[in-house]
Amino acid sequence: MRVPVVLDNLIAKGELPAMAVIFVNPGNLAPVKPETQLARFSRDWEYDDVRPNFSRFLVDELIPEVAKKVNLSANPDDHAIGGTSTGAVGAFMAAWYRPDVFHRVLYFIGTFVDMRGANQVPFWLRKTEPRPLRIFLQDGTADIDSYAGNWPLQNQSMDAAMNFSGYDHKFALYPGEAHSTRLASEVMPDILRWLWRGYPAPISQNAPAVVPTPPGRGGRGGAGRAGLPVAPRGPVYRQPAYNVVTPDTQWEAIAGDYTAAAATAANQAGDVFFADAKSNRLYKVGTDGKPAVFKQNAGGAKALRGGPDGRLYAIQATGRRIVSWGADGAEKVVASNVDGFDLAITQSGNIYFTDPVHKTVVLIDAKGQRRTVYSGGGIEAPTALALTPDHAFLNVNDAKTREPWSFRVAADGSLEHGAPFFRMETSEQNRLDTAQEIAVDNSGNMYRGTIMGIEMESASGRMDMILNPPKYGSVVSHVAFGGPDRDWLYAVEDGKLYRRQTKRKGAASWEPVKPPQPSL
């Protein structure tokens, strides 16, 4: 494609900024006896993979190595990445997972078919809060049609998904062209000029599209329209993430002297508590947004919940027990000999906790009586759990699968009719070991941190939306709603606490409400 020559000419004319260019070939693993044995060809494994492995290789290994010899900018607006065919998937996914590193993407004849899961990417584009990317993509109408899928159709799906979510992008579909970059090579200078237009101005997204309100109907409440999640206030957007957060809000870091934030929970005043795993303290974030020490020597608290009695409940790993604290920090033991991971509390004071050691869910009723309410064996590793807003159902993560379970809560507190009801997006990882906490809003939506971001599942079991994480390159572990109106979503990532204002209101143990019926 004569990329070095084209770049040299455009840079010499002042039409592109001066840049360093890194060309990456796929790796092959040589056999022990090459004369009689075949190498392992890693191109598909490295490039077609939709997990963040290739982005980690680039960002954590290759680029730092080059930076030892070349002075590289740290500004993502200065960075572009591109590829062809299978390499197109590798380039796009690297920018998708690390938009804090790459803001410009160009790819040609992209293999967004089911080689290693890239056929899912158009749907991720639709469901995920837009990321700061400018993208050029190209294909031909006579490109490959094979067992893995149809290249032109899949790239048209990519284009449609980018249109849907408002990306700054351009799609060139050449009539009659096969799996070739011939025509793209001829117009490469124009492609690069378009990709770098307006430089050094930062990359920005297009204004989000609003769903028109049908005559005679209001724009709020209800069960949603056209498959969109309910937006409690304001316009309804096509991009589902903007019905949860506004386009102009960002994550705010909660600074403080803590070292490793972990479990989070809110009380009735909206104060947010979190555990510091390294210092063995509990912190409280008040309305001023500043953390202050609430409890020293917290006993290795690893799960927190605000109770209907105004007390803060926790599972203590050190003493293998459940305790609660009053506003003055006075501690009360609720239960001993507990191998718990997470807990949920009803308005009546019933406490459910997961026990991954014994693969059970246990109930401690308001009288202190304990009994196992799930030991069915279907859940391999029960971890995070949460009640629906009306306390009618209990949802339980299985850390070894991508399908959280839903149980109906019987009148006596027993669990019944359990099923792997939800389906998460996990980037081919197929497990939820990163999601250590579940947040719930009053509409019945569940929020979990995964490698994809913060995923929201509706009460019908669908995964409807993904919020971008506070930072890219790691995973959100804990989430909770807090603040005086319970409309701030708090998240822990890499031991740091963040918050972001939403259009939702968090559900609470002391205030059960019947959520609206989910949309179809």
C-alpha atoms as one frame of an Amber mdcrd trajectory, in Angstrom:
protein
   0.000   0.000   0.000   3.094   2.219  -0.170   2.322   3.644   3.266   5.890
   4.864   4.023   6.073   6.751   0.710   2.611   8.286   1.140   3.383   9.359
   4.701   6.733  10.880   3.743   5.099  12.908   0.963   2.220  14.173   3.111
   4.529  15.069   6.001   6.878  16.894   3.627   3.922  18.941   2.323   2.833
  19.800   5.867  -0.479  17.966   5.403   0.300  15.497   8.189   2.294  16.012
  11.385   5.701  14.398  11.683   5.325  10.946  13.185   7.011   7.690  14.045
   5.456   4.634  12.382   5.624   1.142  13.888   4.908  -1.797  11.559   3.892
  -4.989  13.367   4.063  -8.453  11.840   2.211 -11.398  13.409   4.306 -13.897
  15.286   4.998 -17.479  14.260   6.335 -20.109  16.632   9.017 -22.204  14.952
   8.928 -25.976  15.458  11.776 -27.935  16.961  12.472 -29.631  13.599  11.575
 -27.149  10.840  12.705 -29.513   8.082   9.896 -31.945   8.952   7.539 -29.901
  11.154   5.288 -26.905  10.531   5.443 -23.658  12.493   2.499 -22.451  14.548
   1.035 -19.485  12.676  -0.270 -16.931  15.166  -1.847 -14.342  12.859  -5.483
 -15.242  13.562  -4.804 -15.801  17.249  -3.132 -12.407  17.641  -5.236 -10.235
  15.318  -8.718 -11.810  15.137  -8.949 -12.131  18.915 -11.545  -9.757  20.389
 -10.030  -9.880  23.864  -7.605  -7.115  24.950  -4.500  -9.279  24.524  -3.173
  -7.502  21.423  -3.792  -4.048  22.887  -1.859  -5.075  26.004   1.034  -6.257
  23.845   1.137  -2.941  21.990   0.605  -0.612  24.944   2.539  -2.460  27.636
   5.367  -4.033  25.635   5.997  -2.879  22.072   5.378   0.875  22.269   7.396
   1.312  25.516  10.274  -0.545  23.855  10.177   1.806  20.857   9.910   4.796
  23.209  13.339   3.926  24.593  14.809   5.023  21.256  12.214   7.441  19.849
  10.571  10.404  21.570   6.858   9.508  21.411   3.915  11.719  22.336   1.611
  10.557  25.133  -1.420  12.325  23.625  -3.925   9.840  22.120  -4.942  12.481
  19.560  -1.422  12.088  18.146  -1.832   8.316  17.721  -3.411   6.362  14.863
  -3.583   2.611  14.308  -4.524   0.659  11.203  -4.629  -2.758   9.600  -5.988
  -4.850   6.747  -8.118  -8.003   6.763  -7.438  -9.832  10.020  -5.101  -6.993
  10.970  -8.090  -4.658  10.714  -9.710  -6.475  13.630  -6.480  -6.269  15.614
  -6.166  -2.533  14.960  -9.783  -1.732  15.755  -9.870  -3.819  18.931  -6.634
  -2.237  20.170  -8.218   1.209  19.832 -11.525  -0.062  21.253  -9.920  -1.298
  24.450  -7.411   1.543  24.708  -8.960   4.778  23.419  -6.770   6.476  26.000
  -3.874   5.574  23.664  -5.352   5.606  20.126  -7.915   8.112  18.814  -7.603
   7.496  15.061  -8.294   4.183  13.314  -8.136   3.146   9.658  -8.840  -0.330
   8.443  -9.411  -2.075   5.151 -11.364  -5.244   4.177 -11.890  -5.968   7.872
 -12.480  -9.579   8.916 -15.389  -8.800  11.258 -16.789 -12.305  10.816 -16.826
 -15.333  13.078 -13.164 -16.318  12.890 -12.638 -15.658  16.600 -15.731 -13.712
  17.603 -15.349 -10.401  15.714 -18.876 -10.829  14.320 -20.070  -9.541  17.728
 -18.292  -6.199  17.448 -21.092  -4.288  15.620 -23.433  -5.089  18.493 -20.859
  -3.930  21.043 -20.640  -0.650  19.135 -24.396  -0.189  19.435 -24.659  -1.071
  23.118 -21.543   0.686  24.398 -21.202   4.330  25.313 -19.287   5.904  22.384
 -15.540   6.094  22.737 -13.379   8.988  21.451 -12.447   7.465  18.089 -12.331
   8.689  14.484 -12.550   5.721  12.115 -12.081   5.108   8.396 -13.186   1.705
   7.089 -13.209   0.207   3.592 -14.454  -2.908   1.836 -15.561  -4.157  -1.588
 -18.926  -5.615  -2.546 -17.211  -8.728  -3.958 -15.210  -9.442  -0.795 -15.246
 -12.924   0.751 -18.431 -14.847   1.565 -17.435 -17.927   3.570 -18.382 -20.267
   6.418 -17.314 -17.533   8.874 -19.585 -14.894   7.388 -19.895 -12.291   4.673
 -17.175  -9.617   4.764 -19.131  -6.852   2.940 -22.254  -7.389   5.044 -20.309
  -7.380   8.289 -18.471  -4.179   7.398 -21.784  -2.606   6.447 -22.991  -3.659
   9.899 -19.940  -1.935  11.389 -20.806   1.217   9.430 -24.454   1.083  10.530
 -23.439   0.581  14.165 -21.071   3.558  14.021 -23.877   5.656  12.528 -26.234
   4.491  15.264 -23.853   5.486  18.055 -22.723   8.753  16.479 -19.088   7.995
  15.672 -16.974  10.330  13.547 -16.346   7.835  10.748 -16.282   7.291   6.993
 -17.061   4.090   5.086 -15.887   3.396   1.527 -17.614   0.423  -0.132 -16.175
  -0.161  -3.607 -18.498  -1.903  -6.135 -17.063  -5.117  -7.541 -13.884  -5.042
  -5.458 -12.794  -8.308  -3.860 -10.542  -8.922  -0.846  -8.089  -6.297  -2.018
  -6.682  -2.936  -0.989  -6.016  -1.875  -4.592  -8.431   1.062  -4.742  -7.777
   2.045  -1.135  -4.078   2.280  -1.956  -4.831   4.694  -4.772  -6.688   7.092
  -2.476  -4.524   6.553   0.617  -3.428  10.235   0.694  -7.067  11.361   0.859
  -7.833   8.794   3.558  -4.965  10.020   5.723  -5.901  13.670   5.173  -9.444
  12.878   6.316  -8.213  10.928   9.336  -5.943  13.785  10.444  -8.230  16.664
   9.462  -8.366  19.498  11.975  -5.226  18.322  13.761  -4.195  19.153  16.488
  -7.792  19.766  17.616  -8.944  16.843  19.809 -11.215  14.118  18.458 -14.855
  14.687  19.407 -18.072  12.753  18.885 -21.098  13.805  16.881 -24.151  15.062
  18.758 -26.198  12.070  19.968 -29.410  11.308  18.076 -32.703  11.711  19.945
 -35.626   9.321  19.423 -38.655  11.365  18.266 -41.540  11.378  20.728 -44.734
  10.006  19.113 -47.642  12.508  19.013 -49.616  12.558  22.216 -46.907  10.886
  24.299 -44.522  12.353  26.820 -40.792  11.813  26.690 -40.371  10.344  30.145
 -41.088   7.289  32.227 -42.841   4.182  31.008 -41.184   0.991  29.961 -39.110
   2.418  27.133 -39.620   2.656  23.369 -38.004   0.816  20.485 -36.160  -1.503
  22.834 -34.474   1.355  24.673 -33.923   1.359  28.432 -36.213   3.654  30.379
 -34.944   7.232  30.761 -36.536   8.714  33.910 -36.037  12.293  32.746 -35.051
  14.258  29.667 -35.010  13.153  26.019 -34.697   9.543  24.916 -31.546   8.866
  22.898 -30.905   6.191  20.281 -27.605   5.331  21.962 -28.775   3.514  25.113
 -25.894   4.679  27.309 -27.130   8.266  27.032 -30.406   7.222  28.640 -28.379
   6.359  31.725 -25.786   9.158  31.707 -25.730  12.460  29.847 -23.148  12.809
  27.055 -21.316  15.622  28.833 -20.801  13.911  32.203 -17.555  12.126  32.976
 -16.179  10.024  35.806 -14.811  11.938  38.779 -11.948  10.489  40.803 -12.450
  10.465  44.589  -9.069  11.461  45.968  -7.968  10.621  49.503  -5.415   8.882
  51.685  -6.823   5.405  51.050  -4.632   2.885  49.247  -6.867   0.157  47.774
 -10.618   0.830  47.590 -12.814  -2.254  47.432 -16.396  -2.972  48.571 -18.893
  -0.084  48.365 -22.332   0.674  49.840 -24.588   3.631  50.651 -26.730   4.482
  53.676 -30.084   6.250  53.878 -28.447   9.681  53.880 -26.657   8.864  50.639
 -23.218   8.641  52.239 -21.053   6.086  50.454 -18.825   3.708  52.394 -15.946
   1.711  51.003 -13.358  -0.678  52.357  -9.624  -0.105  52.020  -8.222  -3.592
  51.638  -4.618  -2.655  52.413  -5.108  -0.435  55.460  -8.026  -2.506  56.854
 -10.123   0.640  57.227 -13.609   1.722  56.252 -14.075   5.157  54.702 -17.177
   7.299  54.344 -17.705   9.712  51.453 -20.135  12.430  52.493 -22.000  15.012
  50.443 -18.774  16.987  50.037 -17.295  14.124  48.008 -14.325  13.702  50.351
 -13.491  10.371  52.030 -12.936  10.263  55.785 -12.038   7.296  57.970 -15.182
   5.740  59.427 -13.711   2.634  61.073 -10.203   1.465  61.904  -9.478  -2.268
  62.094 -12.439  -3.262  59.930 -11.678  -6.981  60.162 -10.911  -7.414  56.489
 -14.352  -6.221  55.386 -14.903  -7.380  51.813 -18.627  -6.842  51.259 -20.736
  -3.894  52.461 -24.480  -3.158  52.471 -26.602  -0.414  53.958 -29.352  -1.946
  56.082 -32.984  -0.886  56.597 -32.154  -0.178  60.254 -29.603   2.484  59.298
 -26.628   0.283  60.144 -23.791  -0.645  57.801 -23.404  -4.403  57.316 -20.268
  -6.236  56.215 -18.714  -9.637  55.754 -15.434  -9.774  57.660 -12.915 -12.121
  56.088 -10.582 -12.115  59.092 -13.092 -13.344  61.666 -15.337 -15.214  59.208
 -18.411 -13.368  60.350 -21.075 -10.812  59.441 -21.115  -7.625  61.495 -22.879
  -4.272  61.479 -21.887  -0.784  62.616 -23.995   2.085  63.828 -23.409   5.718
  62.930 -20.928   5.966  65.819 -18.905   2.989  64.537 -20.044   0.650  67.318
 -19.770  -2.935  66.080 -22.318  -5.712  66.499 -21.781  -9.352  65.490 -24.646
 -10.682  63.362 -23.352 -14.171  62.489 -20.190 -16.229  62.922 -18.511 -19.010
  60.927 -19.386 -17.340  57.645 -17.454 -18.133  54.458 -19.238 -15.331  52.658
 -18.444 -13.357  49.532 -21.310 -10.857  49.230 -24.578 -10.090  50.985 -28.007
  -8.579  50.346 -30.560  -7.362  52.889 -34.358  -7.144  52.652 -36.581  -4.497
  54.227 -37.600  -7.029  56.900 -33.965  -7.631  57.857 -33.385 -10.969  56.148
 -29.754 -11.332  55.055 -28.674 -13.439  52.096 -25.029 -14.223  51.511 -23.135
 -16.259  48.949 -20.696 -18.949  50.030 -18.365 -19.821  47.131 -16.485 -22.324
  49.296 -19.554 -24.545  49.639 -21.287 -23.277  46.457 -24.370 -22.174  48.358
 -26.591 -19.206  49.122 -27.483 -18.861  52.805 -30.309 -16.971  54.523 -30.091
 -15.460  58.009 -33.600 -14.334  58.917 -34.508 -11.381  61.098 -34.534 -13.681
  64.151 -30.971 -14.822  63.495 -31.920 -18.283  62.249 -29.654 -19.571  59.476
 -30.456 -21.996  56.658 -29.133 -22.811  53.218 -31.577 -21.702  50.525 -29.558
 -22.768  47.492 -27.209 -25.711  47.067 -28.345 -26.958  43.698 -24.944 -27.293
  42.091 -25.852 -25.330  38.972 -23.874 -22.300  40.110 -20.201 -23.211  40.158
 -18.964 -20.136  42.034 -21.685 -17.947  43.618 -20.233 -14.500  44.266 -21.965
 -11.114  43.928 -25.702 -10.961  44.556 -28.467  -8.342  44.666 -32.205  -8.100
  45.191 -34.526  -6.587  42.617 -36.020  -3.206  43.667 -39.225  -4.869  44.932
 -37.301  -7.692  46.672 -39.238 -10.219  44.579 -36.144 -11.841  43.067 -32.544
 -12.443  44.078 -29.884 -12.318  41.369 -26.609 -14.198  41.851 -23.396 -14.075
  39.819 -21.606 -17.267  38.854 -17.943 -16.252  38.615 -17.152 -19.121  36.248
 -19.785 -18.362  33.607 -21.250 -15.378  31.777 -24.816 -16.069  32.977 -25.955
 -14.690  36.352 -28.876 -16.518  37.947 -32.276 -15.232  39.024 -34.328 -16.764
  41.884 -37.819 -15.940  43.068 -37.916 -15.123  46.774 -40.674 -17.170  48.430
 -42.836 -15.854  51.266 -40.675 -17.659  53.826 -37.443 -16.341  52.291 -36.597
 -19.526  50.410 -35.270 -19.313  46.862 -37.169 -21.024  44.060 -37.334 -21.313
  40.269 -33.657 -20.491  39.834 -32.341 -20.132  36.293 -29.265 -18.702  34.521
 -31.431 -15.773  33.468 -29.015 -13.033  32.405 -26.428 -13.028  29.629 -23.352
 -10.835  29.958 -20.891  -9.670  27.328 -17.476 -10.854  28.420 -15.239 -10.535
  25.349 -14.896 -14.300  24.862 -13.758 -14.612  28.480 -17.024 -16.352  29.390
 -16.863 -15.698  33.117 -17.750 -13.031  35.659 -14.925 -13.319  38.159 -14.244
  -9.573  37.876 -17.774  -8.521  38.888 -17.542  -8.536  42.675 -20.575  -6.354
  43.312 -23.937  -5.588  41.673 -25.690  -2.210  41.701 -29.446  -1.988  41.076
 -31.595   0.959  40.027 -35.296   1.495  40.721 -36.191   0.425  37.178 -34.838
  -3.048  37.913 -31.633  -2.738  35.905 -28.522  -4.520  37.190 -25.023  -3.017
  36.818 -21.875  -5.148  36.828 -18.258  -4.404  36.013 -16.670  -6.592  33.333
 -13.795  -6.342  30.899 -16.236  -4.594  28.535 -17.048  -1.755  30.953 -20.034
  -1.441  33.293 -22.788  -3.583  31.819 -26.472  -2.972  32.471 -29.007  -5.794
  32.208 -32.710  -5.101  32.175 -35.230  -6.954  34.321 -35.997  -9.126  31.280
 -32.468 -10.560  31.366 -31.052  -8.703  28.368 -27.749  -6.880  28.401 -28.930
  -3.501  27.098 -26.058  -1.102  27.619 -22.379  -0.752  28.527 -20.909   2.334
  30.186 -17.275   3.141  29.581 -15.090   2.507  32.643 -13.415   5.343  34.551
 -10.082   4.310  33.014  -9.138   1.978  30.208  -6.849  -1.009  30.502  -8.276
  -2.485  33.716 -11.646  -3.680  35.034 -14.288  -2.223  37.370 -14.746  -4.564
  40.333 -17.344  -2.851  42.558 -20.330  -0.598  41.821 -22.971   1.085  43.994
 -25.476   3.924  43.799 -25.130   6.723  46.346 -25.563  10.416  47.017 -28.559
  12.204  48.574 -30.779  11.270  45.596 -29.002   7.948  44.959 -28.267   9.075
  41.397 -24.465   8.890  41.567 -22.931   5.648  40.361 -19.766   4.822  42.313
 -17.195   2.447  40.853 -13.929   0.915  42.011 -11.240   0.261  39.432  -7.624
  -0.606  40.146  -8.131   0.273  43.817  -9.371   3.805  43.048 -12.868   5.115
  43.727 -14.773   7.095  41.079 -18.276   8.450  40.702 -20.498   9.637  37.861
 -23.900  11.266  37.962 -26.664   9.344  36.205 -30.309   9.723  35.235 -31.183
   6.764  37.439 -31.999   6.273  41.100 -30.469   3.392  42.977 -32.649   0.802
  44.676 -32.425   0.520  48.474 -33.063  -2.201  51.047 -35.101   0.181  53.205
 -37.310   1.392  50.348 -38.529  -1.448  48.079 -40.430  -0.266  45.001 -42.167
  -2.073  42.146 -40.216  -1.343  38.948 -41.889  -0.661  35.595 -42.405  -3.512
  33.178 -39.333  -3.851  30.937 -39.675  -3.053  27.246 -39.724  -5.771  24.610
